[in-house]
């Protein structure tokens, strides 16, 4: 709030209750790796198998996210993964996964073209990793965030409506 902005676009659940968040589009995370990495070691068949793999983890506010969450038919599991590499830069994590350095947990939007070109493959597909409803992992949906519905400048309100319209068919 100190930086004085009209709105922001972000992934995940908003923790600052001074702001309004409106969902633009659904998103989810997937575990993924390159075929080069999977030539060296067999793909995990269940989340517990990740403990024997090199995982590439995100760092936020100095903390490594080494707990990955999985859900299959309502059964939620938390797995502590071995962090072989960590970064606070999602693009770097993607590059490491592409280079075959390990398994990453990425937004489907970030790696869609890599999946289509078969540079990356998804793993543990029968499990989901988006616990948006209870906030377990912060969610992955794309949101527009802004300060208040009161006194919202018309240009900001119009832009939000354009964003909502643009993303309406992305669900």
JSON list of C-alpha atoms in Angstrom, two decimals:
[
{"chain": "A", "resi": 1, "resn": "UNK", "atom": "CA", "xyz": [0.00, 0.00, 0.00]},
{"chain": "A", "resi": 2, "resn": "UNK", "atom": "CA", "xyz": [2.92, 2.31, 0.66]},
{"chain": "A", "resi": 3, "resn": "UNK", "atom": "CA", "xyz": [3.89, 2.29, -3.02]},
{"chain": "A", "resi": 4, "resn": "UNK", "atom": "CA", "xyz": [0.58, 3.83, -4.12]},
{"chain": "A", "resi": 5, "resn": "UNK", "atom": "CA", "xyz": [-0.70, 1.81, -7.07]},
{"chain": "A", "resi": 6, "resn": "UNK", "atom": "CA", "xyz": [-4.11, 1.51, -8.70]},
{"chain": "A", "resi": 7, "resn": "UNK", "atom": "CA", "xyz": [-4.24, -2.27, -9.01]},
{"chain": "A", "resi": 8, "resn": "UNK", "atom": "CA", "xyz": [-2.08, -5.35, -9.26]},
{"chain": "A", "resi": 9, "resn": "UNK", "atom": "CA", "xyz": [-2.37, -8.72, -10.93]},
{"chain": "A", "resi": 10, "resn": "UNK", "atom": "CA", "xyz": [-1.11, -11.66, -8.95]},
{"chain": "A", "resi": 11, "resn": "UNK", "atom": "CA", "xyz": [-1.32, -15.41, -8.47]},
{"chain": "A", "resi": 12, "resn": "UNK", "atom": "CA", "xyz": [-2.57, -16.78, -5.18]},
{"chain": "A", "resi": 13, "resn": "UNK", "atom": "CA", "xyz": [-4.74, -15.94, -2.23]},
{"chain": "A", "resi": 14, "resn": "UNK", "atom": "CA", "xyz": [-4.44, -12.42, -0.90]},
{"chain": "A", "resi": 15, "resn": "UNK", "atom": "CA", "xyz": [-3.38, -12.24, 2.74]},
{"chain": "A", "resi": 16, "resn": "UNK", "atom": "CA", "xyz": [-3.69, -8.46, 3.09]},
{"chain": "A", "resi": 17, "resn": "UNK", "atom": "CA", "xyz": [-7.29, -7.86, 4.16]},
{"chain": "A", "resi": 18, "resn": "UNK", "atom": "CA", "xyz": [-6.96, -4.14, 3.40]},
{"chain": "A", "resi": 19, "resn": "UNK", "atom": "CA", "xyz": [-7.25, -4.99, -0.30]},
{"chain": "A", "resi": 20, "resn": "UNK", "atom": "CA", "xyz": [-9.95, -6.43, -2.53]},
{"chain": "A", "resi": 21, "resn": "UNK", "atom": "CA", "xyz": [-9.15, -9.45, -4.72]},
{"chain": "A", "resi": 22, "resn": "UNK", "atom": "CA", "xyz": [-11.25, -10.59, -7.67]},
{"chain": "A", "resi": 23, "resn": "UNK", "atom": "CA", "xyz": [-10.50, -13.83, -9.47]},
{"chain": "A", "resi": 24, "resn": "UNK", "atom": "CA", "xyz": [-9.64, -13.39, -13.12]},
{"chain": "A", "resi": 25, "resn": "UNK", "atom": "CA", "xyz": [-8.98, -17.01, -14.04]},
{"chain": "A", "resi": 26, "resn": "UNK", "atom": "CA", "xyz": [-8.54, -20.47, -12.59]},
{"chain": "A", "resi": 27, "resn": "UNK", "atom": "CA", "xyz": [-5.04, -21.88, -12.51]},
{"chain": "A", "resi": 28, "resn": "UNK", "atom": "CA", "xyz": [-3.38, -24.86, -10.89]},
{"chain": "A", "resi": 29, "resn": "UNK", "atom": "CA", "xyz": [0.08, -26.17, -10.15]},
{"chain": "A", "resi": 30, "resn": "UNK", "atom": "CA", "xyz": [1.64, -29.35, -11.46]},
{"chain": "A", "resi": 31, "resn": "UNK", "atom": "CA", "xyz": [4.79, -31.24, -10.62]},
{"chain": "A", "resi": 32, "resn": "UNK", "atom": "CA", "xyz": [6.96, -31.51, -13.72]},
{"chain": "A", "resi": 33, "resn": "UNK", "atom": "CA", "xyz": [10.37, -32.55, -14.99]},
{"chain": "A", "resi": 34, "resn": "UNK", "atom": "CA", "xyz": [12.27, -32.86, -18.24]},
{"chain": "A", "resi": 35, "resn": "UNK", "atom": "CA", "xyz": [12.56, -36.17, -20.02]},
{"chain": "A", "resi": 36, "resn": "UNK", "atom": "CA", "xyz": [16.35, -35.81, -19.56]},
{"chain": "A", "resi": 37, "resn": "UNK", "atom": "CA", "xyz": [15.91, -35.86, -15.79]},
{"chain": "A", "resi": 38, "resn": "UNK", "atom": "CA", "xyz": [13.53, -38.83, -16.02]},
{"chain": "A", "resi": 39, "resn": "UNK", "atom": "CA", "xyz": [16.11, -40.80, -18.05]},
{"chain": "A", "resi": 40, "resn": "UNK", "atom": "CA", "xyz": [18.36, -40.73, -14.97]},
{"chain": "A", "resi": 41, "resn": "UNK", "atom": "CA", "xyz": [15.75, -41.74, -12.39]},
{"chain": "A", "resi": 42, "resn": "UNK", "atom": "CA", "xyz": [12.27, -43.20, -12.70]},
{"chain": "A", "resi": 43, "resn": "UNK", "atom": "CA", "xyz": [9.28, -40.92, -12.37]},
{"chain": "A", "resi": 44, "resn": "UNK", "atom": "CA", "xyz": [7.54, -40.82, -9.00]},
{"chain": "A", "resi": 45, "resn": "UNK", "atom": "CA", "xyz": [4.29, -42.79, -8.90]},
{"chain": "A", "resi": 46, "resn": "UNK", "atom": "CA", "xyz": [3.06, -41.35, -5.59]},
{"chain": "A", "resi": 47, "resn": "UNK", "atom": "CA", "xyz": [3.92, -38.17, -3.66]},
{"chain": "A", "resi": 48, "resn": "UNK", "atom": "CA", "xyz": [6.07, -40.05, -1.12]},
{"chain": "A", "resi": 49, "resn": "UNK", "atom": "CA", "xyz": [8.41, -41.00, -3.97]},
{"chain": "A", "resi": 50, "resn": "UNK", "atom": "CA", "xyz": [9.47, -37.34, -4.23]},
{"chain": "A", "resi": 51, "resn": "UNK", "atom": "CA", "xyz": [11.66, -37.85, -1.15]},
{"chain": "A", "resi": 52, "resn": "UNK", "atom": "CA", "xyz": [14.08, -39.78, -3.38]},
{"chain": "A", "resi": 53, "resn": "UNK", "atom": "CA", "xyz": [14.22, -37.06, -6.04]},
{"chain": "A", "resi": 54, "resn": "UNK", "atom": "CA", "xyz": [15.97, -33.75, -6.57]},
{"chain": "A", "resi": 55, "resn": "UNK", "atom": "CA", "xyz": [13.28, -31.11, -6.17]},
{"chain": "A", "resi": 56, "resn": "UNK", "atom": "CA", "xyz": [13.51, -27.49, -7.24]},
{"chain": "A", "resi": 57, "resn": "UNK", "atom": "CA", "xyz": [11.77, -25.27, -4.72]},
{"chain": "A", "resi": 58, "resn": "UNK", "atom": "CA", "xyz": [10.57, -21.70, -4.48]},
{"chain": "A", "resi": 59, "resn": "UNK", "atom": "CA", "xyz": [11.85, -19.22, -1.91]},
{"chain": "A", "resi": 60, "resn": "UNK", "atom": "CA", "xyz": [9.55, -16.49, -0.63]},
{"chain": "A", "resi": 61, "resn": "UNK", "atom": "CA", "xyz": [10.57, -13.97, 2.00]},
{"chain": "A", "resi": 62, "resn": "UNK", "atom": "CA", "xyz": [13.67, -16.02, 2.75]},
{"chain": "A", "resi": 63, "resn": "UNK", "atom": "CA", "xyz": [11.76, -19.27, 3.33]},
{"chain": "A", "resi": 64, "resn": "UNK", "atom": "CA", "xyz": [12.12, -22.36, 1.14]},
{"chain": "A", "resi": 65, "resn": "UNK", "atom": "CA", "xyz": [8.84, -24.00, 0.27]},
{"chain": "A", "resi": 66, "resn": "UNK", "atom": "CA", "xyz": [9.81, -27.61, 0.85]},
{"chain": "A", "resi": 67, "resn": "UNK", "atom": "CA", "xyz": [6.34, -28.79, 1.80]},
{"chain": "A", "resi": 68, "resn": "UNK", "atom": "CA", "xyz": [4.31, -29.75, -1.25]},
{"chain": "A", "resi": 69, "resn": "UNK", "atom": "CA", "xyz": [0.61, -30.52, -0.97]},
{"chain": "A", "resi": 70, "resn": "UNK", "atom": "CA", "xyz": [-1.25, -33.24, -2.83]},
{"chain": "A", "resi": 71, "resn": "UNK", "atom": "CA", "xyz": [-4.88, -34.24, -2.95]},
{"chain": "A", "resi": 72, "resn": "UNK", "atom": "CA", "xyz": [-6.44, -37.37, -4.35]},
{"chain": "A", "resi": 73, "resn": "UNK", "atom": "CA", "xyz": [-10.17, -37.87, -3.93]},
{"chain": "A", "resi": 74, "resn": "UNK", "atom": "CA", "xyz": [-10.28, -35.61, -0.88]},
{"chain": "A", "resi": 75, "resn": "UNK", "atom": "CA", "xyz": [-7.29, -37.24, 0.81]},
{"chain": "A", "resi": 76, "resn": "UNK", "atom": "CA", "xyz": [-4.78, -34.46, 1.43]},
{"chain": "A", "resi": 77, "resn": "UNK", "atom": "CA", "xyz": [-1.09, -35.17, 1.93]},
{"chain": "A", "resi": 78, "resn": "UNK", "atom": "CA", "xyz": [1.81, -32.93, 2.85]},
{"chain": "A", "resi": 79, "resn": "UNK", "atom": "CA", "xyz": [5.18, -34.12, 1.58]},
{"chain": "A", "resi": 80, "resn": "UNK", "atom": "CA", "xyz": [8.48, -32.63, 2.70]},
{"chain": "A", "resi": 81, "resn": "UNK", "atom": "CA", "xyz": [10.70, -32.63, -0.40]},
{"chain": "A", "resi": 82, "resn": "UNK", "atom": "CA", "xyz": [14.48, -32.49, -0.65]},
{"chain": "A", "resi": 83, "resn": "UNK", "atom": "CA", "xyz": [15.43, -29.12, -2.04]},
{"chain": "A", "resi": 84, "resn": "UNK", "atom": "CA", "xyz": [18.32, -29.60, -4.47]},
{"chain": "A", "resi": 85, "resn": "UNK", "atom": "CA", "xyz": [17.98, -26.05, -5.85]},
{"chain": "A", "resi": 86, "resn": "UNK", "atom": "CA", "xyz": [15.96, -23.06, -4.68]},
{"chain": "A", "resi": 87, "resn": "UNK", "atom": "CA", "xyz": [15.20, -19.63, -6.08]},
{"chain": "A", "resi": 88, "resn": "UNK", "atom": "CA", "xyz": [12.83, -16.75, -5.52]},
{"chain": "A", "resi": 89, "resn": "UNK", "atom": "CA", "xyz": [12.54, -16.45, -9.31]},
{"chain": "A", "resi": 90, "resn": "UNK", "atom": "CA", "xyz": [9.92, -18.70, -10.93]},
{"chain": "A", "resi": 91, "resn": "UNK", "atom": "CA", "xyz": [11.53, -18.26, -14.36]},
{"chain": "A", "resi": 92, "resn": "UNK", "atom": "CA", "xyz": [14.81, -19.63, -12.96]},
{"chain": "A", "resi": 93, "resn": "UNK", "atom": "CA", "xyz": [13.02, -22.64, -11.50]},
{"chain": "A", "resi": 94, "resn": "UNK", "atom": "CA", "xyz": [11.49, -23.31, -14.92]},
{"chain": "A", "resi": 95, "resn": "UNK", "atom": "CA", "xyz": [14.91, -23.08, -16.58]},
{"chain": "A", "resi": 96, "resn": "UNK", "atom": "CA", "xyz": [16.42, -25.54, -14.07]},
{"chain": "A", "resi": 97, "resn": "UNK", "atom": "CA", "xyz": [13.56, -27.98, -14.71]},
{"chain": "A", "resi": 98, "resn": "UNK", "atom": "CA", "xyz": [14.06, -27.63, -18.47]},
{"chain": "A", "resi": 99, "resn": "UNK", "atom": "CA", "xyz": [17.80, -28.27, -18.02]},
{"chain": "A", "resi": 100, "resn": "UNK", "atom": "CA", "xyz": [17.07, -31.55, -16.21]},
{"chain": "A", "resi": 101, "resn": "UNK", "atom": "CA", "xyz": [18.14, -30.54, -12.71]},
{"chain": "A", "resi": 102, "resn": "UNK", "atom": "CA", "xyz": [15.09, -31.95, -10.95]},
{"chain": "A", "resi": 103, "resn": "UNK", "atom": "CA", "xyz": [11.35, -31.86, -10.34]},
{"chain": "A", "resi": 104, "resn": "UNK", "atom": "CA", "xyz": [9.58, -28.51, -10.00]},
{"chain": "A", "resi": 105, "resn": "UNK", "atom": "CA", "xyz": [6.12, -27.49, -8.85]},
{"chain": "A", "resi": 106, "resn": "UNK", "atom": "CA", "xyz": [4.96, -24.92, -11.42]},
{"chain": "A", "resi": 107, "resn": "UNK", "atom": "CA", "xyz": [1.86, -23.08, -12.48]},
{"chain": "A", "resi": 108, "resn": "UNK", "atom": "CA", "xyz": [0.31, -24.74, -15.52]},
{"chain": "A", "resi": 109, "resn": "UNK", "atom": "CA", "xyz": [0.32, -21.33, -17.21]},
{"chain": "A", "resi": 110, "resn": "UNK", "atom": "CA", "xyz": [4.09, -21.00, -16.76]},
{"chain": "A", "resi": 111, "resn": "UNK", "atom": "CA", "xyz": [4.88, -24.26, -18.50]},
{"chain": "A", "resi": 112, "resn": "UNK", "atom": "CA", "xyz": [2.01, -24.75, -20.94]},
{"chain": "A", "resi": 113, "resn": "UNK", "atom": "CA", "xyz": [4.21, -24.25, -24.02]},
{"chain": "A", "resi": 114, "resn": "UNK", "atom": "CA", "xyz": [6.91, -26.53, -22.54]},
{"chain": "A", "resi": 115, "resn": "UNK", "atom": "CA", "xyz": [4.33, -29.28, -22.09]},
{"chain": "A", "resi": 116, "resn": "UNK", "atom": "CA", "xyz": [3.00, -28.81, -25.62]},
{"chain": "A", "resi": 117, "resn": "UNK", "atom": "CA", "xyz": [6.53, -29.03, -27.05]},
{"chain": "A", "resi": 118, "resn": "UNK", "atom": "CA", "xyz": [7.29, -32.01, -24.75]},
{"chain": "A", "resi": 119, "resn": "UNK", "atom": "CA", "xyz": [10.25, -30.21, -23.15]},
{"chain": "A", "resi": 120, "resn": "UNK", "atom": "CA", "xyz": [8.60, -30.91, -19.79]},
{"chain": "A", "resi": 121, "resn": "UNK", "atom": "CA", "xyz": [6.19, -33.63, -18.69]},
{"chain": "A", "resi": 122, "resn": "UNK", "atom": "CA", "xyz": [3.77, -33.56, -15.79]},
{"chain": "A", "resi": 123, "resn": "UNK", "atom": "CA", "xyz": [4.12, -36.03, -12.96]},
{"chain": "A", "resi": 124, "resn": "UNK", "atom": "CA", "xyz": [1.68, -37.44, -10.41]},
{"chain": "A", "resi": 125, "resn": "UNK", "atom": "CA", "xyz": [-1.24, -36.48, -12.64]},
{"chain": "A", "resi": 126, "resn": "UNK", "atom": "CA", "xyz": [-3.86, -38.31, -10.58]},
{"chain": "A", "resi": 127, "resn": "UNK", "atom": "CA", "xyz": [-3.11, -35.91, -7.71]},
{"chain": "A", "resi": 128, "resn": "UNK", "atom": "CA", "xyz": [-4.06, -32.24, -7.60]},
{"chain": "A", "resi": 129, "resn": "UNK", "atom": "CA", "xyz": [-1.97, -29.53, -5.99]},
{"chain": "A", "resi": 130, "resn": "UNK", "atom": "CA", "xyz": [-4.41, -26.64, -5.90]},
{"chain": "A", "resi": 131, "resn": "UNK", "atom": "CA", "xyz": [-6.04, -26.32, -2.48]},
{"chain": "A", "resi": 132, "resn": "UNK", "atom": "CA", "xyz": [-7.50, -22.94, -3.25]},
{"chain": "A", "resi": 133, "resn": "UNK", "atom": "CA", "xyz": [-10.65, -23.52, -1.23]},
{"chain": "A", "resi": 134, "resn": "UNK", "atom": "CA", "xyz": [-8.86, -23.84, 2.10]},
{"chain": "A", "resi": 135, "resn": "UNK", "atom": "CA", "xyz": [-5.76, -21.82, 1.28]},
{"chain": "A", "resi": 136, "resn": "UNK", "atom": "CA", "xyz": [-3.42, -24.70, 2.11]},
{"chain": "A", "resi": 137, "resn": "UNK", "atom": "CA", "xyz": [-0.80, -23.65, -0.40]},
{"chain": "A", "resi": 138, "resn": "UNK", "atom": "CA", "xyz": [-1.93, -20.12, -1.13]},
{"chain": "A", "resi": 139, "resn": "UNK", "atom": "CA", "xyz": [-3.89, -21.03, -4.23]},
{"chain": "A", "resi": 140, "resn": "UNK", "atom": "CA", "xyz": [-2.73, -20.50, -7.77]},
{"chain": "A", "resi": 141, "resn": "UNK", "atom": "CA", "xyz": [-5.57, -18.58, -9.39]},
{"chain": "A", "resi": 142, "resn": "UNK", "atom": "CA", "xyz": [-4.93, -15.28, -11.15]},
{"chain": "A", "resi": 143, "resn": "UNK", "atom": "CA", "xyz": [-6.44, -12.31, -9.31]},
{"chain": "A", "resi": 144, "resn": "UNK", "atom": "CA", "xyz": [-6.71, -8.57, -9.77]},
{"chain": "A", "resi": 145, "resn": "UNK", "atom": "CA", "xyz": [-6.14, -6.75, -6.46]},
{"chain": "A", "resi": 146, "resn": "UNK", "atom": "CA", "xyz": [-6.93, -3.17, -5.51]},
{"chain": "A", "resi": 147, "resn": "UNK", "atom": "CA", "xyz": [-7.54, -1.10, -2.41]},
{"chain": "A", "resi": 148, "resn": "UNK", "atom": "CA", "xyz": [-11.21, -0.35, -2.05]},
{"chain": "A", "resi": 149, "resn": "UNK", "atom": "CA", "xyz": [-14.48, -0.53, -3.87]},
{"chain": "A", "resi": 150, "resn": "UNK", "atom": "CA", "xyz": [-15.27, 2.89, -2.38]},
{"chain": "A", "resi": 151, "resn": "UNK", "atom": "CA", "xyz": [-13.82, 5.84, -4.25]},
{"chain": "A", "resi": 152, "resn": "UNK", "atom": "CA", "xyz": [-12.40, 3.61, -7.00]},
{"chain": "A", "resi": 153, "resn": "UNK", "atom": "CA", "xyz": [-11.46, 5.84, -9.95]},
{"chain": "A", "resi": 154, "resn": "UNK", "atom": "CA", "xyz": [-13.64, 5.19, -13.00]},
{"chain": "A", "resi": 155, "resn": "UNK", "atom": "CA", "xyz": [-10.59, 4.39, -15.18]},
{"chain": "A", "resi": 156, "resn": "UNK", "atom": "CA", "xyz": [-9.52, 1.72, -12.65]},
{"chain": "A", "resi": 157, "resn": "UNK", "atom": "CA", "xyz": [-13.03, 0.29, -12.42]},
{"chain": "A", "resi": 158, "resn": "UNK", "atom": "CA", "xyz": [-13.24, 0.19, -16.25]},
{"chain": "A", "resi": 159, "resn": "UNK", "atom": "CA", "xyz": [-9.87, -1.53, -16.54]},
{"chain": "A", "resi": 160, "resn": "UNK", "atom": "CA", "xyz": [-10.92, -4.16, -13.95]},
{"chain": "A", "resi": 161, "resn": "UNK", "atom": "CA", "xyz": [-14.09, -4.81, -15.94]},
{"chain": "A", "resi": 162, "resn": "UNK", "atom": "CA", "xyz": [-12.01, -5.21, -19.14]},
{"chain": "A", "resi": 163, "resn": "UNK", "atom": "CA", "xyz": [-9.74, -7.70, -17.36]},
{"chain": "A", "resi": 164, "resn": "UNK", "atom": "CA", "xyz": [-12.72, -9.68, -16.02]},
{"chain": "A", "resi": 165, "resn": "UNK", "atom": "CA", "xyz": [-14.24, -9.77, -19.51]},
{"chain": "A", "resi": 166, "resn": "UNK", "atom": "CA", "xyz": [-10.94, -10.79, -21.14]},
{"chain": "A", "resi": 167, "resn": "UNK", "atom": "CA", "xyz": [-10.37, -13.68, -18.75]},
{"chain": "A", "resi": 168, "resn": "UNK", "atom": "CA", "xyz": [-14.01, -14.81, -18.57]},
{"chain": "A", "resi": 169, "resn": "UNK", "atom": "CA", "xyz": [-13.50, -17.65, -21.04]},
{"chain": "A", "resi": 170, "resn": "UNK", "atom": "CA", "xyz": [-10.19, -18.88, -19.56]},
{"chain": "A", "resi": 171, "resn": "UNK", "atom": "CA", "xyz": [-11.87, -21.06, -16.92]}
]
